């Protein structure tokens, strides 16, 4: 629409006319999402940063302070380590997250404290072996009966 509002015409009535004309031309037919309810975020109070939040959610980004984001990452890493397919992968996951935790412990960012310390790799490997033995019903430490280190 490139028409400009004519001088002396009430803005609201000019907009209403544009909508009626577009409707008469069928420009509102077969629109994406037609007949479906609006998403919940549209029905809430207006938020100037709605598009930023939607983009961040779509990209899997976090708005948490660095310490809280690392705390979540550490918890996810522990769970991933306990369900890892080999001891080598358990050790790799823990080494990576322990390095990040160590960095943050000695160079704390602004915000709440991390509240985490590096994981005891041997303790987590022992727990991983126990879980694996319980799920395999073998009592062994891996598929080949030994460690994958």
mmCIF file of the C-alpha atoms, coordinates in Angstrom:
data_MODEL
# 
_entry.id   MODEL 
# 
loop_
_atom_site.group_PDB 
_atom_site.id 
_atom_site.type_symbol 
_atom_site.label_atom_id 
_atom_site.label_alt_id 
_atom_site.label_comp_id 
_atom_site.label_asym_id 
_atom_site.label_entity_id 
_atom_site.label_seq_id 
_atom_site.pdbx_PDB_ins_code 
_atom_site.Cartn_x 
_atom_site.Cartn_y 
_atom_site.Cartn_z 
_atom_site.occupancy 
_atom_site.B_iso_or_equiv 
_atom_site.pdbx_formal_charge 
_atom_site.auth_seq_id 
_atom_site.auth_comp_id 
_atom_site.auth_asym_id 
_atom_site.auth_atom_id 
_atom_site.pdbx_PDB_model_num 
ATOM 1   C CA . UNK A 1 1   ? 0.000   0.000   0.000  1.00 0.00 ? 1   UNK A CA 1 
ATOM 2   C CA . UNK A 1 2   ? 1.615   3.223   -1.137 1.00 0.00 ? 2   UNK A CA 1 
ATOM 3   C CA . UNK A 1 3   ? -1.337  5.560   -0.810 1.00 0.00 ? 3   UNK A CA 1 
ATOM 4   C CA . UNK A 1 4   ? -0.921  8.482   1.506  1.00 0.00 ? 4   UNK A CA 1 
ATOM 5   C CA . UNK A 1 5   ? -3.703  9.715   3.722  1.00 0.00 ? 5   UNK A CA 1 
ATOM 6   C CA . UNK A 1 6   ? -5.402  12.660  2.043  1.00 0.00 ? 6   UNK A CA 1 
ATOM 7   C CA . UNK A 1 7   ? -5.325  15.890  4.003  1.00 0.00 ? 7   UNK A CA 1 
ATOM 8   C CA . UNK A 1 8   ? -8.441  16.624  6.000  1.00 0.00 ? 8   UNK A CA 1 
ATOM 9   C CA . UNK A 1 9   ? -9.493  12.939  6.257  1.00 0.00 ? 9   UNK A CA 1 
ATOM 10  C CA . UNK A 1 10  ? -9.714  11.447  9.716  1.00 0.00 ? 10  UNK A CA 1 
ATOM 11  C CA . UNK A 1 11  ? -6.904  8.904   10.134 1.00 0.00 ? 11  UNK A CA 1 
ATOM 12  C CA . UNK A 1 12  ? -9.162  6.220   11.658 1.00 0.00 ? 12  UNK A CA 1 
ATOM 13  C CA . UNK A 1 13  ? -11.710 6.365   8.855  1.00 0.00 ? 13  UNK A CA 1 
ATOM 14  C CA . UNK A 1 14  ? -8.923  6.340   6.229  1.00 0.00 ? 14  UNK A CA 1 
ATOM 15  C CA . UNK A 1 15  ? -7.413  3.189   7.806  1.00 0.00 ? 15  UNK A CA 1 
ATOM 16  C CA . UNK A 1 16  ? -10.851 1.568   8.026  1.00 0.00 ? 16  UNK A CA 1 
ATOM 17  C CA . UNK A 1 17  ? -11.359 2.250   4.309  1.00 0.00 ? 17  UNK A CA 1 
ATOM 18  C CA . UNK A 1 18  ? -7.976  0.694   3.459  1.00 0.00 ? 18  UNK A CA 1 
ATOM 19  C CA . UNK A 1 19  ? -8.927  -2.432  5.425  1.00 0.00 ? 19  UNK A CA 1 
ATOM 20  C CA . UNK A 1 20  ? -12.367 -2.674  3.777  1.00 0.00 ? 20  UNK A CA 1 
ATOM 21  C CA . UNK A 1 21  ? -10.807 -2.294  0.311  1.00 0.00 ? 21  UNK A CA 1 
ATOM 22  C CA . UNK A 1 22  ? -8.161  -4.957  0.998  1.00 0.00 ? 22  UNK A CA 1 
ATOM 23  C CA . UNK A 1 23  ? -10.849 -7.295  2.324  1.00 0.00 ? 23  UNK A CA 1 
ATOM 24  C CA . UNK A 1 24  ? -12.936 -6.717  -0.812 1.00 0.00 ? 24  UNK A CA 1 
ATOM 25  C CA . UNK A 1 25  ? -9.901  -7.600  -2.951 1.00 0.00 ? 25  UNK A CA 1 
ATOM 26  C CA . UNK A 1 26  ? -9.521  -10.868 -0.965 1.00 0.00 ? 26  UNK A CA 1 
ATOM 27  C CA . UNK A 1 27  ? -6.108  -9.999  0.482  1.00 0.00 ? 27  UNK A CA 1 
ATOM 28  C CA . UNK A 1 28  ? -7.013  -11.488 3.864  1.00 0.00 ? 28  UNK A CA 1 
ATOM 29  C CA . UNK A 1 29  ? -8.000  -14.900 2.511  1.00 0.00 ? 29  UNK A CA 1 
ATOM 30  C CA . UNK A 1 30  ? -5.744  -17.906 3.050  1.00 0.00 ? 30  UNK A CA 1 
ATOM 31  C CA . UNK A 1 31  ? -3.380  -16.093 5.397  1.00 0.00 ? 31  UNK A CA 1 
ATOM 32  C CA . UNK A 1 32  ? -0.982  -18.230 7.397  1.00 0.00 ? 32  UNK A CA 1 
ATOM 33  C CA . UNK A 1 33  ? -2.564  -19.081 10.739 1.00 0.00 ? 33  UNK A CA 1 
ATOM 34  C CA . UNK A 1 34  ? -6.084  -18.182 9.621  1.00 0.00 ? 34  UNK A CA 1 
ATOM 35  C CA . UNK A 1 35  ? -8.724  -19.737 11.855 1.00 0.00 ? 35  UNK A CA 1 
ATOM 36  C CA . UNK A 1 36  ? -6.262  -20.565 14.630 1.00 0.00 ? 36  UNK A CA 1 
ATOM 37  C CA . UNK A 1 37  ? -6.036  -18.750 17.966 1.00 0.00 ? 37  UNK A CA 1 
ATOM 38  C CA . UNK A 1 38  ? -3.287  -16.198 18.488 1.00 0.00 ? 38  UNK A CA 1 
ATOM 39  C CA . UNK A 1 39  ? -0.162  -17.447 20.275 1.00 0.00 ? 39  UNK A CA 1 
ATOM 40  C CA . UNK A 1 40  ? -0.263  -16.863 24.056 1.00 0.00 ? 40  UNK A CA 1 
ATOM 41  C CA . UNK A 1 41  ? 2.506   -14.248 23.976 1.00 0.00 ? 41  UNK A CA 1 
ATOM 42  C CA . UNK A 1 42  ? 0.384   -12.053 21.676 1.00 0.00 ? 42  UNK A CA 1 
ATOM 43  C CA . UNK A 1 43  ? -2.510  -12.049 24.115 1.00 0.00 ? 43  UNK A CA 1 
ATOM 44  C CA . UNK A 1 44  ? -0.401  -10.912 27.091 1.00 0.00 ? 44  UNK A CA 1 
ATOM 45  C CA . UNK A 1 45  ? 0.583   -7.349  27.905 1.00 0.00 ? 45  UNK A CA 1 
ATOM 46  C CA . UNK A 1 46  ? 2.789   -5.641  25.346 1.00 0.00 ? 46  UNK A CA 1 
ATOM 47  C CA . UNK A 1 47  ? 6.510   -6.284  25.698 1.00 0.00 ? 47  UNK A CA 1 
ATOM 48  C CA . UNK A 1 48  ? 8.865   -4.166  23.595 1.00 0.00 ? 48  UNK A CA 1 
ATOM 49  C CA . UNK A 1 49  ? 11.397  -7.002  23.490 1.00 0.00 ? 49  UNK A CA 1 
ATOM 50  C CA . UNK A 1 50  ? 8.972   -9.738  22.378 1.00 0.00 ? 50  UNK A CA 1 
ATOM 51  C CA . UNK A 1 51  ? 10.857  -10.321 19.139 1.00 0.00 ? 51  UNK A CA 1 
ATOM 52  C CA . UNK A 1 52  ? 14.228  -10.574 20.948 1.00 0.00 ? 52  UNK A CA 1 
ATOM 53  C CA . UNK A 1 53  ? 12.828  -13.125 23.387 1.00 0.00 ? 53  UNK A CA 1 
ATOM 54  C CA . UNK A 1 54  ? 11.228  -15.157 20.591 1.00 0.00 ? 54  UNK A CA 1 
ATOM 55  C CA . UNK A 1 55  ? 14.499  -15.139 18.582 1.00 0.00 ? 55  UNK A CA 1 
ATOM 56  C CA . UNK A 1 56  ? 16.511  -16.183 21.630 1.00 0.00 ? 56  UNK A CA 1 
ATOM 57  C CA . UNK A 1 57  ? 14.110  -19.028 22.386 1.00 0.00 ? 57  UNK A CA 1 
ATOM 58  C CA . UNK A 1 58  ? 14.236  -20.176 18.758 1.00 0.00 ? 58  UNK A CA 1 
ATOM 59  C CA . UNK A 1 59  ? 18.060  -20.090 18.810 1.00 0.00 ? 59  UNK A CA 1 
ATOM 60  C CA . UNK A 1 60  ? 18.235  -21.850 22.188 1.00 0.00 ? 60  UNK A CA 1 
ATOM 61  C CA . UNK A 1 61  ? 19.945  -18.874 23.804 1.00 0.00 ? 61  UNK A CA 1 
ATOM 62  C CA . UNK A 1 62  ? 19.759  -18.081 27.481 1.00 0.00 ? 62  UNK A CA 1 
ATOM 63  C CA . UNK A 1 63  ? 19.129  -14.823 29.270 1.00 0.00 ? 63  UNK A CA 1 
ATOM 64  C CA . UNK A 1 64  ? 20.501  -16.184 32.525 1.00 0.00 ? 64  UNK A CA 1 
ATOM 65  C CA . UNK A 1 65  ? 23.461  -14.526 34.234 1.00 0.00 ? 65  UNK A CA 1 
ATOM 66  C CA . UNK A 1 66  ? 26.702  -16.377 33.383 1.00 0.00 ? 66  UNK A CA 1 
ATOM 67  C CA . UNK A 1 67  ? 26.940  -18.131 36.756 1.00 0.00 ? 67  UNK A CA 1 
ATOM 68  C CA . UNK A 1 68  ? 23.385  -19.467 36.550 1.00 0.00 ? 68  UNK A CA 1 
ATOM 69  C CA . UNK A 1 69  ? 23.857  -20.523 32.923 1.00 0.00 ? 69  UNK A CA 1 
ATOM 70  C CA . UNK A 1 70  ? 27.010  -22.443 33.894 1.00 0.00 ? 70  UNK A CA 1 
ATOM 71  C CA . UNK A 1 71  ? 25.227  -24.023 36.859 1.00 0.00 ? 71  UNK A CA 1 
ATOM 72  C CA . UNK A 1 72  ? 22.571  -25.348 34.451 1.00 0.00 ? 72  UNK A CA 1 
ATOM 73  C CA . UNK A 1 73  ? 25.250  -26.474 31.993 1.00 0.00 ? 73  UNK A CA 1 
ATOM 74  C CA . UNK A 1 74  ? 27.094  -28.288 34.814 1.00 0.00 ? 74  UNK A CA 1 
ATOM 75  C CA . UNK A 1 75  ? 23.928  -30.126 35.870 1.00 0.00 ? 75  UNK A CA 1 
ATOM 76  C CA . UNK A 1 76  ? 23.238  -31.119 32.265 1.00 0.00 ? 76  UNK A CA 1 
ATOM 77  C CA . UNK A 1 77  ? 26.867  -32.246 31.863 1.00 0.00 ? 77  UNK A CA 1 
ATOM 78  C CA . UNK A 1 78  ? 26.643  -34.446 34.962 1.00 0.00 ? 78  UNK A CA 1 
ATOM 79  C CA . UNK A 1 79  ? 23.492  -36.117 33.656 1.00 0.00 ? 79  UNK A CA 1 
ATOM 80  C CA . UNK A 1 80  ? 25.121  -36.580 30.242 1.00 0.00 ? 80  UNK A CA 1 
ATOM 81  C CA . UNK A 1 81  ? 28.205  -38.074 31.884 1.00 0.00 ? 81  UNK A CA 1 
ATOM 82  C CA . UNK A 1 82  ? 26.148  -40.525 33.928 1.00 0.00 ? 82  UNK A CA 1 
ATOM 83  C CA . UNK A 1 83  ? 24.396  -41.763 30.774 1.00 0.00 ? 83  UNK A CA 1 
ATOM 84  C CA . UNK A 1 84  ? 27.427  -41.657 28.454 1.00 0.00 ? 84  UNK A CA 1 
ATOM 85  C CA . UNK A 1 85  ? 28.219  -44.762 26.377 1.00 0.00 ? 85  UNK A CA 1 
ATOM 86  C CA . UNK A 1 86  ? 31.873  -45.019 27.451 1.00 0.00 ? 86  UNK A CA 1 
ATOM 87  C CA . UNK A 1 87  ? 34.177  -44.059 30.280 1.00 0.00 ? 87  UNK A CA 1 
ATOM 88  C CA . UNK A 1 88  ? 36.303  -42.010 27.870 1.00 0.00 ? 88  UNK A CA 1 
ATOM 89  C CA . UNK A 1 89  ? 33.263  -39.846 27.046 1.00 0.00 ? 89  UNK A CA 1 
ATOM 90  C CA . UNK A 1 90  ? 32.409  -39.509 30.757 1.00 0.00 ? 90  UNK A CA 1 
ATOM 91  C CA . UNK A 1 91  ? 35.890  -38.181 31.416 1.00 0.00 ? 91  UNK A CA 1 
ATOM 92  C CA . UNK A 1 92  ? 35.756  -35.811 28.409 1.00 0.00 ? 92  UNK A CA 1 
ATOM 93  C CA . UNK A 1 93  ? 32.384  -34.333 29.445 1.00 0.00 ? 93  UNK A CA 1 
ATOM 94  C CA . UNK A 1 94  ? 33.591  -33.778 33.014 1.00 0.00 ? 94  UNK A CA 1 
ATOM 95  C CA . UNK A 1 95  ? 36.958  -32.324 31.954 1.00 0.00 ? 95  UNK A CA 1 
ATOM 96  C CA . UNK A 1 96  ? 35.213  -29.774 29.736 1.00 0.00 ? 96  UNK A CA 1 
ATOM 97  C CA . UNK A 1 97  ? 32.693  -28.638 32.349 1.00 0.00 ? 97  UNK A CA 1 
ATOM 98  C CA . UNK A 1 98  ? 35.282  -28.706 35.166 1.00 0.00 ? 98  UNK A CA 1 
ATOM 99  C CA . UNK A 1 99  ? 37.494  -26.342 33.154 1.00 0.00 ? 99  UNK A CA 1 
ATOM 100 C CA . UNK A 1 100 ? 34.599  -23.894 32.801 1.00 0.00 ? 100 UNK A CA 1 
ATOM 101 C CA . UNK A 1 101 ? 33.729  -24.169 36.498 1.00 0.00 ? 101 UNK A CA 1 
ATOM 102 C CA . UNK A 1 102 ? 37.369  -23.638 37.473 1.00 0.00 ? 102 UNK A CA 1 
ATOM 103 C CA . UNK A 1 103 ? 37.604  -20.547 35.283 1.00 0.00 ? 103 UNK A CA 1 
ATOM 104 C CA . UNK A 1 104 ? 34.495  -19.060 36.821 1.00 0.00 ? 104 UNK A CA 1 
ATOM 105 C CA . UNK A 1 105 ? 35.635  -19.875 40.369 1.00 0.00 ? 105 UNK A CA 1 
ATOM 106 C CA . UNK A 1 106 ? 38.838  -17.874 39.895 1.00 0.00 ? 106 UNK A CA 1 
ATOM 107 C CA . UNK A 1 107 ? 37.388  -15.096 37.717 1.00 0.00 ? 107 UNK A CA 1 
ATOM 108 C CA . UNK A 1 108 ? 33.846  -14.641 39.012 1.00 0.00 ? 108 UNK A CA 1 
ATOM 109 C CA . UNK A 1 109 ? 31.518  -12.681 36.740 1.00 0.00 ? 109 UNK A CA 1 
ATOM 110 C CA . UNK A 1 110 ? 28.987  -10.186 38.030 1.00 0.00 ? 110 UNK A CA 1 
ATOM 111 C CA . UNK A 1 111 ? 25.798  -11.677 39.366 1.00 0.00 ? 111 UNK A CA 1 
ATOM 112 C CA . UNK A 1 112 ? 25.008  -14.429 41.832 1.00 0.00 ? 112 UNK A CA 1 
ATOM 113 C CA . UNK A 1 113 ? 27.759  -16.821 42.921 1.00 0.00 ? 113 UNK A CA 1 
ATOM 114 C CA . UNK A 1 114 ? 28.136  -20.040 40.935 1.00 0.00 ? 114 UNK A CA 1 
ATOM 115 C CA . UNK A 1 115 ? 27.642  -22.354 43.917 1.00 0.00 ? 115 UNK A CA 1 
ATOM 116 C CA . UNK A 1 116 ? 29.409  -25.220 42.124 1.00 0.00 ? 116 UNK A CA 1 
ATOM 117 C CA . UNK A 1 117 ? 32.822  -26.760 42.421 1.00 0.00 ? 117 UNK A CA 1 
ATOM 118 C CA . UNK A 1 118 ? 34.496  -29.037 39.870 1.00 0.00 ? 118 UNK A CA 1 
ATOM 119 C CA . UNK A 1 119 ? 33.168  -32.581 39.844 1.00 0.00 ? 119 UNK A CA 1 
ATOM 120 C CA . UNK A 1 120 ? 35.231  -35.404 41.306 1.00 0.00 ? 120 UNK A CA 1 
ATOM 121 C CA . UNK A 1 121 ? 35.845  -37.296 38.069 1.00 0.00 ? 121 UNK A CA 1 
ATOM 122 C CA . UNK A 1 122 ? 36.655  -40.605 39.793 1.00 0.00 ? 122 UNK A CA 1 
ATOM 123 C CA . UNK A 1 123 ? 33.468  -40.409 41.875 1.00 0.00 ? 123 UNK A CA 1 
ATOM 124 C CA . UNK A 1 124 ? 31.325  -39.738 38.788 1.00 0.00 ? 124 UNK A CA 1 
ATOM 125 C CA . UNK A 1 125 ? 33.081  -42.543 36.867 1.00 0.00 ? 125 UNK A CA 1 
ATOM 126 C CA . UNK A 1 126 ? 32.356  -44.890 39.803 1.00 0.00 ? 126 UNK A CA 1 
ATOM 127 C CA . UNK A 1 127 ? 28.657  -43.847 39.728 1.00 0.00 ? 127 UNK A CA 1 
ATOM 128 C CA . UNK A 1 128 ? 28.625  -44.256 35.927 1.00 0.00 ? 128 UNK A CA 1 
ATOM 129 C CA . UNK A 1 129 ? 30.031  -47.787 36.294 1.00 0.00 ? 129 UNK A CA 1 
ATOM 130 C CA . UNK A 1 130 ? 27.395  -48.638 38.926 1.00 0.00 ? 130 UNK A CA 1 
ATOM 131 C CA . UNK A 1 131 ? 24.563  -47.397 36.690 1.00 0.00 ? 131 UNK A CA 1 
ATOM 132 C CA . UNK A 1 132 ? 25.962  -49.231 33.709 1.00 0.00 ? 132 UNK A CA 1 
ATOM 133 C CA . UNK A 1 133 ? 26.321  -52.463 35.702 1.00 0.00 ? 133 UNK A CA 1 
ATOM 134 C CA . UNK A 1 134 ? 22.763  -52.127 37.016 1.00 0.00 ? 134 UNK A CA 1 
ATOM 135 C CA . UNK A 1 135 ? 21.326  -51.533 33.533 1.00 0.00 ? 135 UNK A CA 1 
ATOM 136 C CA . UNK A 1 136 ? 23.425  -54.262 31.884 1.00 0.00 ? 136 UNK A CA 1 
ATOM 137 C CA . UNK A 1 137 ? 22.824  -56.722 34.683 1.00 0.00 ? 137 UNK A CA 1 
ATOM 138 C CA . UNK A 1 138 ? 26.436  -57.827 34.219 1.00 0.00 ? 138 UNK A CA 1 
ATOM 139 C CA . UNK A 1 139 ? 28.285  -56.077 36.987 1.00 0.00 ? 139 UNK A CA 1 
ATOM 140 C CA . UNK A 1 140 ? 31.082  -55.267 34.510 1.00 0.00 ? 140 UNK A CA 1 
ATOM 141 C CA . UNK A 1 141 ? 32.530  -51.880 33.628 1.00 0.00 ? 141 UNK A CA 1 
ATOM 142 C CA . UNK A 1 142 ? 31.746  -51.712 29.917 1.00 0.00 ? 142 UNK A CA 1 
ATOM 143 C CA . UNK A 1 143 ? 30.918  -53.602 26.793 1.00 0.00 ? 143 UNK A CA 1 
ATOM 144 C CA . UNK A 1 144 ? 34.356  -55.162 26.616 1.00 0.00 ? 144 UNK A CA 1 
ATOM 145 C CA . UNK A 1 145 ? 34.604  -55.860 30.332 1.00 0.00 ? 145 UNK A CA 1 
ATOM 146 C CA . UNK A 1 146 ? 37.205  -53.139 30.959 1.00 0.00 ? 146 UNK A CA 1 
ATOM 147 C CA . UNK A 1 147 ? 37.499  -49.391 31.033 1.00 0.00 ? 147 UNK A CA 1 
ATOM 148 C CA . UNK A 1 148 ? 37.530  -47.281 27.889 1.00 0.00 ? 148 UNK A CA 1 
ATOM 149 C CA . UNK A 1 149 ? 40.299  -44.953 29.038 1.00 0.00 ? 149 UNK A CA 1 
# 
